[in-house]
Amino acid sequence: MSAPPGLPPKEELLQRAEEVLKELEKGPWPSHVTELRKTRYPLHVYGVGLVARKSPWGPAAVKVEYVNTGVLSRWARDWVPGGGSEVHFRVFHTPGKFLRTDFVRKITKISRELGVGLIELVGQTGALVLNLTPETAEQMVDALREIGTDVGGSGDAIRALNACVGPALCEFALYDTLKWYAEFHKGKRVNDNIVTPNYPFKFKAKFSGCPFDCTRAVHRADFGFIGVWEGAPEVDQELLRRKIEAGEVDPAKLAANCPSGAITWDGKELKIDGSRCKKSMHCIRAAFPAIKPGKKVKIAVVVGGHVKGRFGGKMGKPLAVVNSVEEAMDWVVKTVESWMEYMEKGVVKHKDRIGDFIMKVGFKKYLTEILGINEERKPTLHPSLRAGAVLDDEERTMWANWAGKIVEEYFGKRP
Ligand code: SF4
């Protein structure tokens, strides 16, 4: 890439980069530049990029022997004086991202001695990221394996799994996300497919303990497992009354803000119609612990959510509501196997995510022929949420009528 127009000569560019970096260290708040100065990160490249108002990085590849995935690298573009590179590993992390202090010490030691002394603890994928120098990459892999972890999770492979903190820290957790993360990881096939990319594209699985969905399973998981409950949330009327008297909760607002109009307030008692409740968590967030999730816990399985994919981003589709994550494991395997099979047939192309694959074969065919979910197996969260449906029948009719009116307005009444 050619240099952006109007850049000063190299010496002056570096000087201006340093001035911009110093600017970022001013003020009473913590400065990322001050922290980065403590490492061997090529900070001048960052500074030059800020002056040029262009990314100073270009894509690159670093090959580390016996490591098939997880190494990502970029090199400073030609116009960056002094050059530089930034290479990092994704490292297996733990459910809920709980790290033992002795593990953090060991990782820090490895990073200081063999890397550039920089660790990113919460990457977008949830992975632990270690910056390294290409020359010591192989030594670093050995060091990681010695402390019981490994490099993994990039490319067309199973990406780092993600689980919310779940019952370890969160009062909303409806199932043990940490346990199921670990169970999923235990499978040899899962681990093999984390370290060896051979899929059409990436595959992500996420475990959220409740509909707040802290791992963003609906938006970002090829398979998402979200804790839900059957029926209405539980209401402790006495506690709620006290909260209302203390001005902490406005019941009229609670009813007005319920997205499905499931709440009614008669001035004395708040009622929630379980058949309408969409698990938005709005009333629970506003009035907890007077309103809590129901006790009949289930797991909602969503499939095909992603941001990047051949046909653009997609929300995950509700696939089923099951009693345990275990019930859905077989569907994960079947989905991935036919994703690969359809790639061999030429239907699925490279860079088709699971959501794209389902779009190509059709949700009904996916459900019945690939997963073998027949009509009776169709799950219900409440009577109107069926597999593949995101709207209940009432809403579907409302939107269909609305769309019909617009079509009529533009194209006239259909014969
Ligand atoms: S998804 Fe729910 S259970 Fe998990 S941490 Fe977030 S709020 Fe808590």
CSV table of C-alpha atoms and ligand atoms in Angstrom, one decimal:
chain,number,residue,atom,x,y,z
A,1,MET,CA,0.0,0.0,0.0
A,2,SER,CA,1.4,3.4,-1.0
A,3,ALA,CA,2.1,6.0,1.6
A,4,PRO,CA,-0.8,8.3,2.4
A,5,PRO,CA,-0.4,11.7,0.7
A,6,GLY,CA,1.2,14.6,2.6
A,7,LEU,CA,3.2,12.6,5.1
A,8,PRO,CA,6.3,14.4,6.4
A,9,PRO,CA,9.8,13.0,6.0
A,10,LYS,CA,10.7,9.9,8.1
A,11,GLU,CA,12.5,11.7,11.0
A,12,GLU,CA,9.7,14.3,11.3
A,13,LEU,CA,7.0,11.6,11.1
A,14,LEU,CA,8.6,9.7,14.0
A,15,GLN,CA,8.8,12.9,16.0
A,16,ARG,CA,5.2,13.7,15.4
A,17,ALA,CA,4.2,10.2,16.3
A,18,GLU,CA,6.0,10.5,19.6
A,19,GLU,CA,4.2,13.9,20.3
A,20,VAL,CA,0.8,12.2,19.7
A,21,LEU,CA,1.7,9.3,22.0
A,22,LYS,CA,2.8,11.7,24.7
A,23,GLU,CA,-0.5,13.5,24.4
A,24,LEU,CA,-2.3,10.2,25.1
A,25,GLU,CA,-0.4,9.9,28.4
A,26,LYS,CA,-1.7,13.2,29.8
A,27,GLY,CA,-4.6,13.4,32.2
A,28,PRO,CA,-5.5,11.7,35.5
A,29,TRP,CA,-6.8,8.5,33.9
A,30,PRO,CA,-4.8,5.4,33.1
A,31,SER,CA,-3.1,5.6,29.8
A,32,HIS,CA,-2.8,2.6,27.5
A,33,VAL,CA,0.3,4.3,26.0
A,34,THR,CA,2.0,4.4,29.4
A,35,GLU,CA,1.2,0.8,29.9
A,36,LEU,CA,2.4,-0.3,26.4
A,37,ARG,CA,5.7,1.5,27.0
A,38,LYS,CA,6.4,-1.1,29.7
A,39,THR,CA,6.4,-3.8,27.0
A,40,ARG,CA,8.3,-4.4,23.8
A,41,TYR,CA,5.2,-3.6,21.7
A,42,PRO,CA,6.2,-1.6,18.6
A,43,LEU,CA,4.5,1.6,19.8
A,44,HIS,CA,6.1,3.8,17.2
A,45,VAL,CA,4.0,2.0,14.5
A,46,TYR,CA,0.8,2.8,16.4
A,47,GLY,CA,1.9,6.5,16.8
A,48,VAL,CA,2.7,6.7,13.0
A,49,GLY,CA,-0.7,5.3,12.2
A,50,LEU,CA,-2.3,8.0,14.4
A,51,VAL,CA,-0.4,10.8,12.6
A,52,ALA,CA,-1.1,9.3,9.1
A,53,ARG,CA,-4.8,8.7,10.0
A,54,LYS,CA,-4.4,5.3,8.3
A,55,SER,CA,-3.9,1.8,9.6
A,56,PRO,CA,-0.1,1.3,9.6
A,57,TRP,CA,-0.6,-2.5,9.6
A,58,GLY,CA,-0.7,-4.8,6.7
A,59,PRO,CA,-1.7,-8.5,6.8
A,60,ALA,CA,1.0,-11.1,7.2
A,61,ALA,CA,1.5,-14.7,8.1
A,62,VAL,CA,3.9,-16.4,10.5
A,63,LYS,CA,4.2,-20.1,10.4
A,64,VAL,CA,5.0,-21.9,13.6
A,65,GLU,CA,5.8,-25.5,13.2
A,66,TYR,CA,3.2,-28.0,14.5
A,67,VAL,CA,0.7,-25.2,15.1
A,68,ASN,CA,-2.2,-25.1,12.6
A,69,THR,CA,-4.3,-22.4,14.1
A,70,GLY,CA,-4.3,-19.5,16.5
A,71,VAL,CA,-1.3,-17.5,15.2
A,72,LEU,CA,-2.2,-14.1,13.9
A,73,SER,CA,0.2,-11.6,12.6
A,74,ARG,CA,0.6,-8.2,10.9
A,75,TRP,CA,3.5,-6.2,9.7
A,76,ALA,CA,4.1,-2.5,9.5
A,77,ARG,CA,3.5,-1.1,6.0
A,78,ASP,CA,6.5,0.1,4.0
A,79,TRP,CA,5.9,3.8,4.7
A,80,VAL,CA,6.3,3.2,8.5
A,81,PRO,CA,9.8,4.3,9.5
A,82,GLY,CA,11.6,1.6,11.5
A,83,GLY,CA,9.1,-1.1,10.5
A,84,GLY,CA,7.8,-3.6,13.0
A,85,SER,CA,5.5,-6.5,13.5
A,86,GLU,CA,2.8,-7.6,15.8
A,87,VAL,CA,2.2,-11.3,16.2
A,88,HIS,CA,-0.1,-13.0,18.7
A,89,PHE,CA,-1.4,-16.3,19.8
A,90,ARG,CA,-4.8,-17.1,21.0
A,91,VAL,CA,-4.5,-19.4,24.0
A,92,PHE,CA,-7.1,-21.8,25.4
A,93,HIS,CA,-8.9,-20.1,28.2
A,94,THR,CA,-11.1,-21.3,31.0
A,95,PRO,CA,-14.9,-21.4,31.4
A,96,GLY,CA,-16.2,-18.0,32.6
A,97,LYS,CA,-12.6,-16.8,32.2
A,98,PHE,CA,-11.6,-17.6,35.7
A,99,LEU,CA,-7.9,-17.8,35.9
A,100,ARG,CA,-5.9,-19.2,38.8
A,101,THR,CA,-3.3,-16.7,40.1
A,102,ASP,CA,-0.5,-19.3,39.7
A,103,PHE,CA,-1.6,-19.7,36.0
A,104,VAL,CA,-1.5,-15.9,35.5
A,105,ARG,CA,2.0,-15.8,37.0
A,106,LYS,CA,3.2,-18.5,34.7
A,107,ILE,CA,1.6,-16.9,31.6
A,108,THR,CA,3.1,-13.6,32.6
A,109,LYS,CA,6.5,-15.1,33.0
A,110,ILE,CA,6.3,-16.7,29.5
A,111,SER,CA,5.1,-13.5,28.0
A,112,ARG,CA,7.9,-11.5,29.6
A,113,GLU,CA,10.7,-14.0,28.8
A,114,LEU,CA,9.6,-15.2,25.3
A,115,GLY,CA,7.1,-12.6,24.1
A,116,VAL,CA,6.8,-8.8,24.2
A,117,GLY,CA,5.4,-8.8,27.8
A,118,LEU,CA,1.8,-8.0,26.6
A,119,ILE,CA,-1.2,-10.1,27.4
A,120,GLU,CA,-4.8,-9.4,26.4
A,121,LEU,CA,-7.1,-11.1,28.8
A,122,VAL,CA,-10.5,-10.6,27.1
A,123,GLY,CA,-10.4,-10.7,23.4
A,124,GLN,CA,-13.5,-10.4,21.3
A,125,THR,CA,-13.6,-14.2,21.0
A,126,GLY,CA,-13.2,-14.4,24.8
A,127,ALA,CA,-9.7,-15.8,24.2
A,128,LEU,CA,-6.6,-15.1,26.1
A,129,VAL,CA,-4.1,-13.4,23.7
A,130,LEU,CA,-0.4,-13.4,24.0
A,131,ASN,CA,1.9,-11.2,22.0
A,132,LEU,CA,5.1,-12.8,20.9
A,133,THR,CA,8.1,-12.4,18.8
A,134,PRO,CA,8.3,-14.6,15.7
A,135,GLU,CA,11.8,-15.8,16.6
A,136,THR,CA,10.7,-17.3,19.9
A,137,ALA,CA,7.3,-18.5,18.8
A,138,GLU,CA,8.2,-22.2,18.9
A,139,GLN,CA,9.8,-22.0,22.3
A,140,MET,CA,6.7,-20.2,23.5
A,141,VAL,CA,4.4,-22.9,22.2
A,142,ASP,CA,6.4,-25.5,24.2
A,143,ALA,CA,6.3,-23.3,27.3
A,144,LEU,CA,2.5,-23.0,27.0
A,145,ARG,CA,2.1,-26.8,26.6
A,146,GLU,CA,4.3,-27.3,29.7
A,147,ILE,CA,1.9,-25.3,31.8
A,148,GLY,CA,-1.1,-27.3,30.5
A,149,THR,CA,-2.6,-25.1,27.9
A,150,ASP,CA,-2.2,-24.7,24.2
A,151,VAL,CA,-2.5,-22.4,21.2
A,152,GLY,CA,-5.9,-22.4,19.5
A,153,GLY,CA,-8.9,-20.9,18.0
A,154,SER,CA,-8.5,-19.0,14.7
A,155,GLY,CA,-9.1,-19.8,11.1
A,156,ASP,CA,-11.7,-22.2,9.8
A,157,ALA,CA,-11.9,-24.2,13.0
A,158,ILE,CA,-13.8,-24.4,16.3
A,159,ARG,CA,-13.1,-21.1,17.9
A,160,ALA,CA,-12.5,-20.6,21.6
A,161,LEU,CA,-15.7,-21.6,23.4
A,162,ASN,CA,-17.3,-18.9,25.5
A,163,ALA,CA,-19.3,-19.3,28.7
A,164,CYS,CA,-20.6,-16.5,31.0
A,165,VAL,CA,-19.5,-16.5,34.6
A,166,GLY,CA,-22.7,-18.4,35.4
A,167,PRO,CA,-23.5,-19.7,38.8
A,168,ALA,CA,-20.0,-18.9,40.1
A,169,LEU,CA,-20.8,-15.2,40.3
A,170,CYS,CA,-24.2,-14.4,38.9
A,171,GLU,CA,-27.6,-14.6,40.6
A,172,PHE,CA,-29.4,-14.9,37.3
A,173,ALA,CA,-27.7,-18.1,36.1
A,174,LEU,CA,-30.2,-20.7,35.3
A,175,TYR,CA,-27.8,-23.5,34.5
A,176,ASP,CA,-24.2,-24.3,35.0
A,177,THR,CA,-22.6,-22.7,32.0
A,178,LEU,CA,-19.1,-23.5,33.3
A,179,LYS,CA,-19.8,-27.2,33.6
A,180,TRP,CA,-21.2,-27.4,30.1
A,181,TYR,CA,-18.3,-25.4,28.6
A,182,ALA,CA,-16.0,-27.9,30.2
A,183,GLU,CA,-18.0,-30.9,29.0
A,184,PHE,CA,-18.0,-29.6,25.5
A,185,HIS,CA,-14.3,-29.0,25.6
A,186,LYS,CA,-13.6,-32.5,26.9
A,187,GLY,CA,-14.6,-34.1,23.6
A,188,LYS,CA,-11.5,-35.2,21.6
A,189,ARG,CA,-13.3,-34.2,18.4
A,190,VAL,CA,-13.9,-30.7,19.7
A,191,ASN,CA,-10.3,-30.3,20.7
A,192,ASP,CA,-9.0,-31.7,17.4
A,193,ASN,CA,-11.2,-29.2,15.5
A,194,ILE,CA,-10.0,-26.3,17.6
A,195,VAL,CA,-6.4,-26.9,16.6
A,196,THR,CA,-6.9,-28.1,13.1
A,197,PRO,CA,-8.8,-25.9,10.7
A,198,ASN,CA,-10.8,-28.0,8.2
A,199,TYR,CA,-14.2,-26.4,8.2
A,200,PRO,CA,-15.8,-24.1,5.5
A,201,PHE,CA,-15.4,-21.3,8.0
A,202,LYS,CA,-15.2,-20.6,11.7
A,203,PHE,CA,-17.6,-22.3,14.2
A,204,LYS,CA,-18.5,-20.8,17.6
A,205,ALA,CA,-20.4,-22.2,20.5
A,206,LYS,CA,-21.5,-20.0,23.5
A,207,PHE,CA,-23.1,-20.7,26.8
A,208,SER,CA,-25.2,-18.0,28.5
A,209,GLY,CA,-26.8,-18.7,31.8
A,210,CYS,CA,-29.9,-16.6,31.2
A,211,PRO,CA,-31.6,-14.5,28.5
A,212,PHE,CA,-29.4,-11.5,29.3
A,213,ASP,CA,-27.0,-13.5,27.1
A,214,CYS,CA,-23.7,-12.0,28.3
A,215,THR,CA,-21.8,-14.1,25.7
A,216,ARG,CA,-24.0,-12.8,22.9
A,217,ALA,CA,-24.9,-16.3,21.9
A,218,VAL,CA,-27.9,-15.1,19.8
A,219,HIS,CA,-25.8,-12.8,17.7
A,220,ARG,CA,-22.5,-14.5,17.5
A,221,ALA,CA,-22.8,-18.2,18.0
A,222,ASP,CA,-23.2,-20.9,15.4
A,223,PHE,CA,-24.7,-22.8,18.4
A,224,GLY,CA,-25.8,-21.0,21.4
A,225,PHE,CA,-27.2,-22.4,24.7
A,226,ILE,CA,-29.2,-20.0,26.8
A,227,GLY,CA,-30.8,-20.6,30.1
A,228,VAL,CA,-34.6,-19.9,30.1
A,229,TRP,CA,-37.6,-21.1,32.1
A,230,GLU,CA,-41.1,-22.2,31.3
A,231,GLY,CA,-44.0,-20.0,31.9
A,232,ALA,CA,-44.1,-16.7,33.8
A,233,PRO,CA,-41.3,-15.2,36.0
A,234,GLU,CA,-41.9,-15.7,39.8
A,235,VAL,CA,-43.4,-12.7,41.6
A,236,ASP,CA,-43.0,-12.2,45.3
A,237,GLN,CA,-46.0,-10.0,45.7
A,238,GLU,CA,-45.1,-8.9,49.3
A,239,LEU,CA,-41.6,-7.9,48.4
A,240,LEU,CA,-42.8,-6.2,45.2
A,241,ARG,CA,-45.4,-4.2,47.2
A,242,ARG,CA,-42.6,-2.9,49.5
A,243,LYS,CA,-40.5,-2.0,46.6
A,244,ILE,CA,-43.4,-0.1,45.1
A,245,GLU,CA,-44.1,1.7,48.4
A,246,ALA,CA,-40.4,2.7,48.6
A,247,GLY,CA,-40.6,4.1,45.1
A,248,GLU,CA,-38.0,1.7,43.7
A,249,VAL,CA,-40.4,0.1,41.2
A,250,ASP,CA,-43.2,1.6,39.1
A,251,PRO,CA,-45.7,-1.2,38.3
A,252,ALA,CA,-47.4,0.8,35.6
A,253,LYS,CA,-44.0,1.3,33.9
A,254,LEU,CA,-43.2,-2.4,34.3
A,255,ALA,CA,-46.5,-3.3,32.5
A,256,ALA,CA,-46.0,-0.7,29.8
A,257,ASN,CA,-42.4,-1.8,29.0
A,258,CYS,CA,-43.1,-5.5,28.8
A,259,PRO,CA,-42.5,-6.2,25.1
A,260,SER,CA,-45.2,-8.7,24.9
A,261,GLY,CA,-47.8,-7.0,27.1
A,262,ALA,CA,-47.8,-10.0,29.4
A,263,ILE,CA,-48.0,-7.9,32.6
A,264,THR,CA,-51.1,-6.5,34.2
A,265,TRP,CA,-51.3,-4.4,37.4
A,266,ASP,CA,-54.7,-3.9,39.1
A,267,GLY,CA,-53.4,-1.6,41.8
A,268,LYS,CA,-52.8,-4.5,44.2
A,269,GLU,CA,-51.3,-7.4,42.4
A,270,LEU,CA,-49.0,-7.7,39.5
A,271,LYS,CA,-49.8,-10.6,37.2
A,272,ILE,CA,-47.7,-12.0,34.4
A,273,ASP,CA,-49.2,-14.2,31.7
A,274,GLY,CA,-46.6,-17.0,31.2
A,275,SER,CA,-48.0,-17.9,27.8
A,276,ARG,CA,-47.0,-14.4,26.5
A,277,CYS,CA,-43.7,-13.9,28.4
A,278,LYS,CA,-40.8,-13.7,25.9
A,279,LYS,CA,-38.1,-13.9,28.5
A,280,SER,CA,-36.9,-10.3,27.8
A,281,MET,CA,-35.7,-10.0,31.4
A,282,HIS,CA,-37.0,-6.5,31.5
A,283,CYS,CA,-39.3,-6.9,34.6
A,284,ILE,CA,-36.7,-9.0,36.3
A,285,ARG,CA,-33.9,-6.4,35.9
A,286,ALA,CA,-36.3,-3.6,37.1
A,287,ALA,CA,-37.7,-5.4,40.1
A,288,PHE,CA,-35.2,-8.1,41.1
A,289,PRO,CA,-35.4,-10.0,43.5
A,290,ALA,CA,-39.2,-9.3,43.8
A,291,ILE,CA,-39.5,-10.7,40.3
A,292,LYS,CA,-37.2,-13.7,39.5
A,293,PRO,CA,-36.9,-16.2,36.6
A,294,GLY,CA,-39.3,-19.1,36.9
A,295,LYS,CA,-38.1,-22.4,38.5
A,296,LYS,CA,-38.8,-24.7,35.6
A,297,VAL,CA,-35.5,-24.3,34.0
A,298,LYS,CA,-34.8,-25.1,30.3
A,299,ILE,CA,-32.1,-24.5,27.8
A,300,ALA,CA,-33.0,-22.6,24.6
A,301,VAL,CA,-30.8,-23.7,21.7
A,302,VAL,CA,-30.2,-21.1,19.0
A,303,VAL,CA,-28.4,-21.9,15.7
A,304,GLY,CA,-26.8,-20.0,12.9
A,305,GLY,CA,-26.1,-16.6,14.5
A,306,HIS,CA,-23.0,-14.7,13.3
A,307,VAL,CA,-21.7,-11.3,12.4
A,308,LYS,CA,-19.4,-12.3,9.6
A,309,GLY,CA,-20.6,-14.6,6.8
A,310,ARG,CA,-21.1,-14.9,3.1
A,311,PHE,CA,-24.6,-13.4,3.3
A,312,GLY,CA,-24.1,-10.9,6.0
A,313,GLY,CA,-24.9,-11.0,9.8
A,314,LYS,CA,-27.7,-13.1,11.2
A,315,MET,CA,-29.4,-13.6,14.5
A,316,GLY,CA,-29.5,-17.2,15.7
A,317,LYS,CA,-32.8,-19.0,15.1
A,318,PRO,CA,-34.5,-20.8,18.0
A,319,LEU,CA,-34.0,-24.4,17.3
A,320,ALA,CA,-35.3,-26.1,20.5
A,321,VAL,CA,-35.9,-25.7,24.1
A,322,VAL,CA,-34.4,-28.7,25.9
A,323,ASN,CA,-33.9,-29.9,29.4
A,324,SER,CA,-30.1,-30.2,29.2
A,325,VAL,CA,-27.3,-29.1,26.9
A,326,GLU,CA,-26.5,-32.8,26.5
A,327,GLU,CA,-29.8,-33.3,24.5
A,328,ALA,CA,-28.5,-30.9,21.8
A,329,MET,CA,-24.9,-32.3,21.5
A,330,ASP,CA,-26.0,-34.7,18.8
A,331,TRP,CA,-27.5,-31.8,16.8
A,332,VAL,CA,-24.2,-30.0,16.9
A,333,VAL,CA,-22.3,-33.0,15.5
A,334,LYS,CA,-25.0,-33.6,12.8
A,335,THR,CA,-24.9,-30.0,11.8
A,336,VAL,CA,-21.2,-29.8,11.5
A,337,GLU,CA,-21.0,-33.1,9.6
A,338,SER,CA,-23.6,-32.1,7.0
A,339,TRP,CA,-22.0,-28.6,6.7
A,340,MET,CA,-18.8,-30.4,5.6
A,341,GLU,CA,-20.8,-32.9,3.5
A,342,TYR,CA,-22.5,-30.1,1.6
A,343,MET,CA,-19.1,-28.5,1.1
A,344,GLU,CA,-17.9,-31.6,-0.7
A,345,LYS,CA,-21.1,-31.5,-2.8
A,346,GLY,CA,-20.3,-27.9,-3.8
A,347,VAL,CA,-23.4,-26.5,-2.1
A,348,VAL,CA,-21.6,-24.9,0.8
A,349,LYS,CA,-18.7,-22.7,-0.3
A,350,HIS,CA,-15.7,-21.6,1.6
A,351,LYS,CA,-16.7,-18.8,4.0
A,352,ASP,CA,-20.3,-20.1,4.4
A,353,ARG,CA,-21.1,-20.1,8.2
A,354,ILE,CA,-23.6,-22.5,9.7
A,355,GLY,CA,-26.3,-19.8,9.3
A,356,ASP,CA,-25.5,-19.5,5.5
A,357,PHE,CA,-25.6,-23.2,5.2
A,358,ILE,CA,-29.0,-23.4,6.8
A,359,MET,CA,-30.2,-20.6,4.6
A,360,LYS,CA,-29.1,-22.6,1.5
A,361,VAL,CA,-30.6,-25.9,2.5
A,362,GLY,CA,-33.7,-24.3,4.0
A,363,PHE,CA,-34.6,-24.4,7.7
A,364,LYS,CA,-37.3,-27.0,7.3
A,365,LYS,CA,-35.1,-29.4,5.5
A,366,TYR,CA,-32.3,-28.7,8.0
A,367,LEU,CA,-34.7,-29.5,10.9
A,368,THR,CA,-36.4,-32.6,9.6
A,369,GLU,CA,-33.8,-34.2,7.3
A,370,ILE,CA,-30.5,-33.2,8.8
A,371,LEU,CA,-31.4,-33.1,12.5
A,372,GLY,CA,-34.3,-35.5,12.3
A,373,ILE,CA,-36.5,-33.2,14.4
A,374,ASN,CA,-40.1,-34.2,13.5
A,375,GLU,CA,-43.3,-32.3,14.2
A,376,GLU,CA,-43.7,-33.9,17.7
A,377,ARG,CA,-40.1,-32.9,18.6
A,378,LYS,CA,-40.9,-29.3,17.8
A,379,PRO,CA,-40.1,-27.5,21.0
A,380,THR,CA,-42.1,-24.8,22.7
A,381,LEU,CA,-40.9,-22.2,25.1
A,382,HIS,CA,-44.4,-20.9,25.3
A,383,PRO,CA,-47.1,-22.1,23.0
A,384,SER,CA,-46.4,-19.7,20.2
A,385,LEU,CA,-42.6,-20.0,20.0
A,386,ARG,CA,-41.9,-22.9,17.7
A,387,ALA,CA,-38.7,-24.1,16.2
A,388,GLY,CA,-37.5,-21.5,13.6
A,389,ALA,CA,-40.1,-19.0,14.6
A,390,VAL,CA,-39.1,-15.7,16.1
A,391,LEU,CA,-42.5,-14.2,16.1
A,392,ASP,CA,-45.7,-15.6,17.5
A,393,ASP,CA,-48.7,-16.1,15.3
A,394,GLU,CA,-50.4,-12.8,16.3
A,395,GLU,CA,-47.3,-10.8,15.6
A,396,ARG,CA,-46.6,-12.6,12.3
A,397,THR,CA,-50.2,-11.7,11.1
A,398,MET,CA,-49.7,-8.1,12.2
A,399,TRP,CA,-46.5,-7.7,10.3
A,400,ALA,CA,-47.8,-9.5,7.3
A,401,ASN,CA,-50.8,-7.2,7.2
A,402,TRP,CA,-48.5,-4.2,7.5
A,403,ALA,CA,-46.3,-5.4,4.7
A,404,GLY,CA,-49.4,-6.1,2.6
A,405,LYS,CA,-50.6,-2.5,3.1
A,406,ILE,CA,-47.3,-1.1,1.9
A,407,VAL,CA,-47.3,-3.3,-1.1
A,408,GLU,CA,-50.9,-2.2,-1.9
A,409,GLU,CA,-50.0,1.5,-1.4
A,410,TYR,CA,-47.2,1.2,-4.0
A,411,PHE,CA,-48.5,-1.3,-6.5
A,412,GLY,CA,-52.2,-1.2,-6.0
A,413,LYS,CA,-54.6,-3.9,-4.9
A,414,ARG,CA,-53.8,-7.3,-6.1
A,415,PRO,CA,-56.4,-9.0,-8.2
B,1,SF4,S1,-25.8,-14.4,30.8
B,1,SF4,FE1,-27.2,-14.3,32.6
B,1,SF4,S2,-26.4,-15.8,34.0
B,1,SF4,FE2,-24.7,-15.4,32.6
B,1,SF4,S3,-23.5,-13.7,33.6
B,1,SF4,FE3,-25.0,-12.8,32.2
B,1,SF4,S4,-26.7,-12.2,33.5
B,1,SF4,FE4,-25.5,-13.8,34.6
